[in-house]
Short mmCIF file of C-alpha atoms in Angstrom, two decimals:
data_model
loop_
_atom_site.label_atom_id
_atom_site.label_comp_id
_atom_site.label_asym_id
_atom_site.label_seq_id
_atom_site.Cartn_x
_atom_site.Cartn_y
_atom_site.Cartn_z
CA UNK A 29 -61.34 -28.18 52.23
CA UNK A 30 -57.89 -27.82 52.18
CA UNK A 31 -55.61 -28.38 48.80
CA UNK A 32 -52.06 -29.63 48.66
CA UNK A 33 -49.68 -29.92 46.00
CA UNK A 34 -46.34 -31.82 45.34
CA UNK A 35 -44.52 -29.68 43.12
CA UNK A 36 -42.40 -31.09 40.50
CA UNK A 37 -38.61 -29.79 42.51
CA UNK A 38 -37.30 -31.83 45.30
CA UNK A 39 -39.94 -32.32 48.22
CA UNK A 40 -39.24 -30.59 51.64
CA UNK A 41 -39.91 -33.42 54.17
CA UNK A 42 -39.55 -32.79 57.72
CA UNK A 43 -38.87 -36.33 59.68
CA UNK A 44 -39.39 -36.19 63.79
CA UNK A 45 -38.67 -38.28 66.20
CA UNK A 46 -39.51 -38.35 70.42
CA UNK A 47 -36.92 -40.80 71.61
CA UNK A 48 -33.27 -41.04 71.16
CA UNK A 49 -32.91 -44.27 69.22
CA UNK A 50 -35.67 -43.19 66.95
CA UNK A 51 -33.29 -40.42 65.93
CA UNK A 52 -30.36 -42.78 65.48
CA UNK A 53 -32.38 -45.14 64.30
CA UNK A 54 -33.00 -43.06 61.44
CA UNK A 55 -29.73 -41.69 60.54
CA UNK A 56 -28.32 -45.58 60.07
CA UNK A 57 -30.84 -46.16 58.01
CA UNK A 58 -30.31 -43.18 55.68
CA UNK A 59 -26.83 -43.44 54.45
CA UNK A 60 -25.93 -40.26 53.28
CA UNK A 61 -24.04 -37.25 55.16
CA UNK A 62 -26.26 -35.83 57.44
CA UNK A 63 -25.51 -32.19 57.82
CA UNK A 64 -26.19 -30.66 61.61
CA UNK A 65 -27.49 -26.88 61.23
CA UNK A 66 -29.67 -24.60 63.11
CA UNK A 67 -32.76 -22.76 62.83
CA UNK A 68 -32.40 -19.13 63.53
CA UNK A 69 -34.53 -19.36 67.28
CA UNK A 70 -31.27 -22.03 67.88
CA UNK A 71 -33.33 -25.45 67.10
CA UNK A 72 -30.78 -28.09 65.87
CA UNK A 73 -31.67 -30.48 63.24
CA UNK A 74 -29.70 -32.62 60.11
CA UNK A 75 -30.07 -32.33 56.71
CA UNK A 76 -29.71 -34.48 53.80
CA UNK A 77 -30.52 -35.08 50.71
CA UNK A 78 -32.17 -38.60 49.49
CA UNK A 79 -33.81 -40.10 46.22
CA UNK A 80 -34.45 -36.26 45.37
CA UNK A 81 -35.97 -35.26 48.45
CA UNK A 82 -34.42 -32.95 51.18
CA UNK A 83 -34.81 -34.16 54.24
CA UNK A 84 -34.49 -32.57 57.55
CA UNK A 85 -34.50 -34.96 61.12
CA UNK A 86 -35.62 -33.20 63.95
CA UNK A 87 -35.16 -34.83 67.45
CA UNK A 88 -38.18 -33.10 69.71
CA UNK A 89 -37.29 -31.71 73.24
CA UNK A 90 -39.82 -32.12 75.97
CA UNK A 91 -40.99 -28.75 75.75
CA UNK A 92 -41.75 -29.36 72.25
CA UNK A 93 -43.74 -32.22 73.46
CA UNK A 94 -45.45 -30.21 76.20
CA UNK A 95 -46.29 -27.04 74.04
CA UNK A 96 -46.20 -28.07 70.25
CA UNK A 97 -46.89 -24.20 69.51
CA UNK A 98 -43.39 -24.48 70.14
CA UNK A 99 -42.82 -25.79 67.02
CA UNK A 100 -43.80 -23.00 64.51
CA UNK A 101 -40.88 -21.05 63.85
CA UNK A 102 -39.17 -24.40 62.80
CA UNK A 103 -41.92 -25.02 60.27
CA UNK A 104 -41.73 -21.84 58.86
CA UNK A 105 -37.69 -21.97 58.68
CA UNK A 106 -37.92 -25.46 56.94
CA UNK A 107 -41.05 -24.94 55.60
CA UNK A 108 -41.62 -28.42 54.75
CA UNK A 109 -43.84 -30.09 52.08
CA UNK A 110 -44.41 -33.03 54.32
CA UNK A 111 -43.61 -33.74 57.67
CA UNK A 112 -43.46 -37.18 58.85
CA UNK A 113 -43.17 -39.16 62.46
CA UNK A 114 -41.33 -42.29 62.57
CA UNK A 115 -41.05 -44.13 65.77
CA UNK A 116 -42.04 -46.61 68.21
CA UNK A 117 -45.67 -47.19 69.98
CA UNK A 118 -47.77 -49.35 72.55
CA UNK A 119 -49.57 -51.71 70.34
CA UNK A 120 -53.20 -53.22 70.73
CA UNK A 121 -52.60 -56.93 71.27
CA UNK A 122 -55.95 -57.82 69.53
CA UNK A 123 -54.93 -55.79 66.60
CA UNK A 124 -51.48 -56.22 65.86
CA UNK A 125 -48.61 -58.12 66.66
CA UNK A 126 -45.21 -57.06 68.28
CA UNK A 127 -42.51 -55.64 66.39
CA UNK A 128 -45.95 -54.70 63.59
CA UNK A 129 -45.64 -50.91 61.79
CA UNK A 130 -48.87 -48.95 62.66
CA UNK A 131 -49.47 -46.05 59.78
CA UNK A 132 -51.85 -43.28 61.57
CA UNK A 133 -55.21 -43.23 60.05
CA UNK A 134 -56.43 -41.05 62.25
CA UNK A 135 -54.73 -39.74 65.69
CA UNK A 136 -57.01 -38.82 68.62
CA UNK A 137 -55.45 -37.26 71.86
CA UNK A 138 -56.20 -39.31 75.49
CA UNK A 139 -58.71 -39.49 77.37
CA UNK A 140 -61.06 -37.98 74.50
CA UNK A 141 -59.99 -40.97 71.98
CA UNK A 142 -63.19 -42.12 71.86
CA UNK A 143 -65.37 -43.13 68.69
CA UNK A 144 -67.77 -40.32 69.20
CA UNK A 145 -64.78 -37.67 69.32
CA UNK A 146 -63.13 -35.94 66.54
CA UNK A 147 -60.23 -36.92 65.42
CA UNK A 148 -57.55 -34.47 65.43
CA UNK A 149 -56.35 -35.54 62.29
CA UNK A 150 -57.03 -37.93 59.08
CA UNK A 151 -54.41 -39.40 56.75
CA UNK A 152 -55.56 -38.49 53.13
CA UNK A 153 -56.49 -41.28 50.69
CA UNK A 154 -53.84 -40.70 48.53
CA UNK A 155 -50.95 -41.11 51.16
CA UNK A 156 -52.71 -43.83 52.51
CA UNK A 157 -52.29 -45.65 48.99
CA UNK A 158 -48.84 -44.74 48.75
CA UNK A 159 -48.12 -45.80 51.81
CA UNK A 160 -49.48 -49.49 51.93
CA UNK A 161 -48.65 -49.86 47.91
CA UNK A 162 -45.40 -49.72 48.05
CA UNK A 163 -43.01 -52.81 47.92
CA UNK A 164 -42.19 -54.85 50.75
CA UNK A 165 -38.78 -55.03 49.84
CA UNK A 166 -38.13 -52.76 53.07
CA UNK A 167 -38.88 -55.64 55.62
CA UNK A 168 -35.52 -57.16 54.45
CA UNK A 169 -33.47 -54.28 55.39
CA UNK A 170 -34.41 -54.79 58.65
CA UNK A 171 -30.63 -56.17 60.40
CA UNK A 172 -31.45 -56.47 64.25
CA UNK A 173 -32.83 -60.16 64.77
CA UNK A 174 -36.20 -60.38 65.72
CA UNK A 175 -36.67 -61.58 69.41
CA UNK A 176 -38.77 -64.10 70.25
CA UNK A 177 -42.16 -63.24 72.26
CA UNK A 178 -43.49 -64.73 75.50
CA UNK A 179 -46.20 -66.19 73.35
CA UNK A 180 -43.92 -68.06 70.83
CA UNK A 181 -41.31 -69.45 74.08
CA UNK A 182 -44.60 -70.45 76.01
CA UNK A 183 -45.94 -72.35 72.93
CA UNK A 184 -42.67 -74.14 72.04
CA UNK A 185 -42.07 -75.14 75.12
CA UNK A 186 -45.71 -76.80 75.96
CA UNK A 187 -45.67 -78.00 72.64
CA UNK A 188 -41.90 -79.68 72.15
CA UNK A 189 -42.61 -81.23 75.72
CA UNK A 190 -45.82 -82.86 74.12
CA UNK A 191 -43.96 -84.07 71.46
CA UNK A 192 -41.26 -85.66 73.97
CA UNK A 193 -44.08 -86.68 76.06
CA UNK A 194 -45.48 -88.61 73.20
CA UNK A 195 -42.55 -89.72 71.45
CA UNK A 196 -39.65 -90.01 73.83
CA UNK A 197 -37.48 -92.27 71.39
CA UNK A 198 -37.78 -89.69 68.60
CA UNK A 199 -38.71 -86.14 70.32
CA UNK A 200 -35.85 -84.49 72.70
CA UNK A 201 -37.43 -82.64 75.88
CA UNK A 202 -37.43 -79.06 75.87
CA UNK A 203 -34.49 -78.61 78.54
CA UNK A 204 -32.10 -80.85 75.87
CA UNK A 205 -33.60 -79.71 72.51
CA UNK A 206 -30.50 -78.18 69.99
CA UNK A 207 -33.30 -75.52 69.06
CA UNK A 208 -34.26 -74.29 73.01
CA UNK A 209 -31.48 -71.48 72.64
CA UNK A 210 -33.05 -69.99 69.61
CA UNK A 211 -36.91 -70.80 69.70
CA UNK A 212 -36.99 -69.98 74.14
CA UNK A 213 -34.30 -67.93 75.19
CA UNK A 214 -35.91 -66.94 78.30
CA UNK A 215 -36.13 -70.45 79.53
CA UNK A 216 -35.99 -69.91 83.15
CA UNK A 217 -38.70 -67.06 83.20
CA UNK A 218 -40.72 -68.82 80.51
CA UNK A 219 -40.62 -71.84 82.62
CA UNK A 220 -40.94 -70.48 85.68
CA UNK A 221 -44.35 -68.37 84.55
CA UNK A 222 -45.50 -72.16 83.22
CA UNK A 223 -45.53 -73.67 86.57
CA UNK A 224 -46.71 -70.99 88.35
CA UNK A 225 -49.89 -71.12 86.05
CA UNK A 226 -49.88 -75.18 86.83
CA UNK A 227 -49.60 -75.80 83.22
CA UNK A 228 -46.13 -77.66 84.28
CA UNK A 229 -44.43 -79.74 86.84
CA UNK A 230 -41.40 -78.93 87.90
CA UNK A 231 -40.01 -82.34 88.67
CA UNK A 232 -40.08 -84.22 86.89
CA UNK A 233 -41.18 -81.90 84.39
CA UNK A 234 -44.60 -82.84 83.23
CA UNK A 235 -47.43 -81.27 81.33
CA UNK A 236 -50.58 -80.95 83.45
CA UNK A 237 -53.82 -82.16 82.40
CA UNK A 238 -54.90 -77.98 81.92
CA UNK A 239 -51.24 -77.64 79.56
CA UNK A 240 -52.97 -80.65 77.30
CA UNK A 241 -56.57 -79.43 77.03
CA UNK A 242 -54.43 -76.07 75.94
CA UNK A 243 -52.27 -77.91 73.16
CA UNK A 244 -54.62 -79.84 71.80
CA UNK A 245 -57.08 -76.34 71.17
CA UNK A 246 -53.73 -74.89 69.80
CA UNK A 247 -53.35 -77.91 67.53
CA UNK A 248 -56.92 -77.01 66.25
CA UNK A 249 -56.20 -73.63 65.95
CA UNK A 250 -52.68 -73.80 64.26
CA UNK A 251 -53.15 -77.03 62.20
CA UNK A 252 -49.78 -75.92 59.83
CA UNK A 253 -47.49 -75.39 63.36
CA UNK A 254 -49.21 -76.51 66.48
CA UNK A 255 -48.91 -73.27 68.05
CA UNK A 256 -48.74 -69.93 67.56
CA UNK A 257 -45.63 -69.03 65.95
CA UNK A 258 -44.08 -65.31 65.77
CA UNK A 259 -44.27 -64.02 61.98
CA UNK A 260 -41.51 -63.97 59.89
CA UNK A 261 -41.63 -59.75 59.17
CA UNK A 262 -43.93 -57.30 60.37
CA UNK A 263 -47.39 -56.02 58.92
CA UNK A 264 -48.37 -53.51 58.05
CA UNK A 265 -51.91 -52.04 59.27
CA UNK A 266 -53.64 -48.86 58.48
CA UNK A 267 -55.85 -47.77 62.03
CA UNK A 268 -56.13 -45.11 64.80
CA UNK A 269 -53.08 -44.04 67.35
CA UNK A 270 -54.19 -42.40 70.28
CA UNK A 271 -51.08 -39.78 71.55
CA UNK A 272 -51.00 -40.28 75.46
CA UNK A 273 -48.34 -37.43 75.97
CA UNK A 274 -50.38 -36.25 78.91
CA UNK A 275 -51.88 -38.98 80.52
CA UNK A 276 -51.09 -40.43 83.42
CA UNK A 277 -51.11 -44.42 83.45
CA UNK A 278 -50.23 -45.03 87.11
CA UNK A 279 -54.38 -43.53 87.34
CA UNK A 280 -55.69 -44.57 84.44
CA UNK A 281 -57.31 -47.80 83.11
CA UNK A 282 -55.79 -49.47 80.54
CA UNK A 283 -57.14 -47.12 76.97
CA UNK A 284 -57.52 -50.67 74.89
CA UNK A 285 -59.89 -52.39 77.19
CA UNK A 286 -62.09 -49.19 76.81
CA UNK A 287 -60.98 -47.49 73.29
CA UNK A 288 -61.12 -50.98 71.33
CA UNK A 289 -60.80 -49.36 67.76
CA UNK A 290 -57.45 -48.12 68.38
CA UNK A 291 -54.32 -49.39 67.26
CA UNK A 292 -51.93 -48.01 68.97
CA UNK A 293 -50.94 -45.12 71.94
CA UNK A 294 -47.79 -43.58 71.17
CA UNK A 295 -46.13 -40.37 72.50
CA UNK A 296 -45.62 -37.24 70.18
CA UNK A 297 -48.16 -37.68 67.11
CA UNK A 298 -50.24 -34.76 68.21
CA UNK A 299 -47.49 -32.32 68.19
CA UNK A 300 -46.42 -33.65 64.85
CA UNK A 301 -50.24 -32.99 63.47
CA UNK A 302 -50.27 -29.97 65.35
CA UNK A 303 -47.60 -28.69 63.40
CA UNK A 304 -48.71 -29.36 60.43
CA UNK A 305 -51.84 -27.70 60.57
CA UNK A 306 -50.51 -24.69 61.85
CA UNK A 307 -47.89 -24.15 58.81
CA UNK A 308 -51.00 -26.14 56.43
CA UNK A 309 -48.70 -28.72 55.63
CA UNK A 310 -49.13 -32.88 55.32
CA UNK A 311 -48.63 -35.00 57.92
CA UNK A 312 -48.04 -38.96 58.23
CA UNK A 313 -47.48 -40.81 61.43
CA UNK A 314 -45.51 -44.48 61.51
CA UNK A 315 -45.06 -46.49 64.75
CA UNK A 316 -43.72 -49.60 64.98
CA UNK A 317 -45.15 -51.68 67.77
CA UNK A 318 -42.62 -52.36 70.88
CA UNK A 319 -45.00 -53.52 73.54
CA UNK A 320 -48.47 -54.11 74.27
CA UNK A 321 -48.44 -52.81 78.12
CA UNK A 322 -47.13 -50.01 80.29
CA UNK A 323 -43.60 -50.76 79.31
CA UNK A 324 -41.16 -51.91 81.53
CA UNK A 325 -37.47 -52.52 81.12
CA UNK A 326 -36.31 -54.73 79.69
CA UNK A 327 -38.13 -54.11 76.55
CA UNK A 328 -36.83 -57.11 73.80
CA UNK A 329 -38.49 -55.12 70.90
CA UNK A 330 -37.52 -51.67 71.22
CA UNK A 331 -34.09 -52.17 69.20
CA UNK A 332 -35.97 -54.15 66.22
CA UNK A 333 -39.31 -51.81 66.29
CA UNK A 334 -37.22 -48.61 65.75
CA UNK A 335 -35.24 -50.13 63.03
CA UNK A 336 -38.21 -51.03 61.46
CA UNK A 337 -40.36 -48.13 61.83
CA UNK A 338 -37.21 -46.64 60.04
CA UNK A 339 -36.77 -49.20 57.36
CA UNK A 340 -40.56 -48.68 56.62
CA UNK A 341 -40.14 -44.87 56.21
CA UNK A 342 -37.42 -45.20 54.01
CA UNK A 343 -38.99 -47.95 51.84
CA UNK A 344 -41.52 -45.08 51.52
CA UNK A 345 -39.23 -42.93 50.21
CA UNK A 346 -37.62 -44.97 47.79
CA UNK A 347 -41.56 -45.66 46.84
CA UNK A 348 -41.95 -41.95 46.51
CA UNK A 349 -41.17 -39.90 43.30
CA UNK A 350 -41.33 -36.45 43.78
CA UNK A 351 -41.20 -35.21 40.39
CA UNK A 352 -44.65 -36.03 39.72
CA UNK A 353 -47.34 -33.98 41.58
CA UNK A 354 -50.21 -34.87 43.74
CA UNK A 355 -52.61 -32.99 44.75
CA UNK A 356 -55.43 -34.38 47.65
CA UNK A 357 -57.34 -32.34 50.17
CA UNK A 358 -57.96 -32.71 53.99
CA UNK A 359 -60.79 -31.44 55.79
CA UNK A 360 -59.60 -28.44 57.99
#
């Protein structure tokens, strides 16, 4: 078993990110001067310091990606106390929600991510505390507007045509309401998808027989708003990322439908864990969730999951105190 301590001076954290609005995401949400420097092999990174801490943001380069080995000599230059991935992820759709922070419990490389496997890496129970104790103050940081899932637009628009359907003196249709803008702002794609599943008619525009058995289940699912709604702020959830740096998904099934425990597949963890146990250092992973699927552009949650994987982190470090130590062990 492995020991680590915090010592009482400012903690060394190392932050990486894969994609370029992780790394911008970042610096916005950090507002002090970021300093560019770099290692002595030529590796660029920013510096700063924050709350006590010195923090270095590291942007990683294919290569790094492909060969995470790569990554030694800038351990050993920065020689960090803690190094930390914030970032964006695939999420489970029966675990978590869109636009939902995933914090790596454990992180398993594809296709070995299976139960039976060992894990590559597992977050001590220390961080995990300080992780998912600290205030939720962060979520209201969090500027770009949430966008509003297929699920939510498909749901308001069965349900407010219901309503009409029931009610025309009192209920607007959908196609009129003053709130279709803001609760189904992909109208014609929503719609369209509706009729195509013949849970509408397009004209006159009708609910089928199949929409109302489906509304009237939702009603007895969601007694407080008839359908489901999209949550206010994100969740939090504590659970397994698989890193699918390497695999190829135009060949391979779909990892949920067979690797139902994990959370999330992300790109980049493993050379972020990788890292740290060659330099013996911490590591924590955070991925917010911008899809459920193999994405494809356009992707409505990308902007709002990297700001809040990076309001998240830096909640975490105005959560963290590094002048008092804390000591925890890994296994190796």
């Amino acid at each position: 078993m492995r020991q680590y301590c915090l010592a009482a001076h400012a903690m060394k954290i190392l932050c990486l990110t894969v994609f370029p609005d992780e790394f911008l995401a970042l610096q916005r949400a950090i507002h002090h001067p970021w300093q560019e420097t770099l290692t002595p092999c030529g590796t660029p990174y920013l510096a700063t310091d924050y709350n006590g801490l010195q923090l270095a943001l590291v942007h990683l380069s294919a290569k790094s990606l492909a060969n995470p080995q790569r990554l030694i000599s800038l351990g050993d230059h920065l020689k960090p106390q803690l190094i930390v991935m914030v970032g964006i992820c695939r999420g489970n759709p029966a675990k978590v929600v869109l636009g939902d922070i995933i914090v790596a419990q454990k992180i398993f490389t594809l296709p070995t991510a299976n139960r039976t496997s060992d894990s590559a890496y597992i977050l001590a129970q220390p961080w995990q505390g300080r992780l998912l104790g600290q205030s939720s103050a962060w979520q209201q940081q969090i500027q770009t507007p949430r966008p509003k899932s297929s699920l939510h637009q498909r749901g308001w628009l069965l349900h407010t045509l219901y309503d009409h359907e029931l009610k025309p003196d009192h209920c607007p249709p959908p196609q009129a309401h003053p709130e279709r803008r803001h609760h189904c702002p992909d109208w014609p794609l929503i719609f369209e998808q509706l009729v195509t599943e013949k849970l509408l008619t397009a004209d006159p525009v009708r609910l089928t027989a199949l929409a109302i058995d489906l509304i009237r289940d939702n009603h007895a699912l969601h007694l407080a708003t008839g359908f489901p709604h999209d949550p206010a702020v994100p969740s939090v959830h504590l659970g397994a990322i698989a890193d699918v740096t390497h695999t190829n998904f135009q060949t391979e099934e779909d990892p949920f439908a067979t690797q139902t425990h994990l959370f999330g597949l992300d790109i980049g963890s493993a050379a972020a864990t990788t890292l740290a146990t060659a330099i013996d250092c911490p590591a924590i992973v955070i991925k917010a969730v911008q899809s459920y699927g193999n994405p494809q552009p356009p992707l409505p949650f990308r902007a709002y999951a990297t700001e809040a994987a990076a309001q998240f982190f830096l909640g975490f470090l105005r959560h963290l105190t590094p002048q008092i130590p804390l000591s925890y062990s890994r296994s190796p």
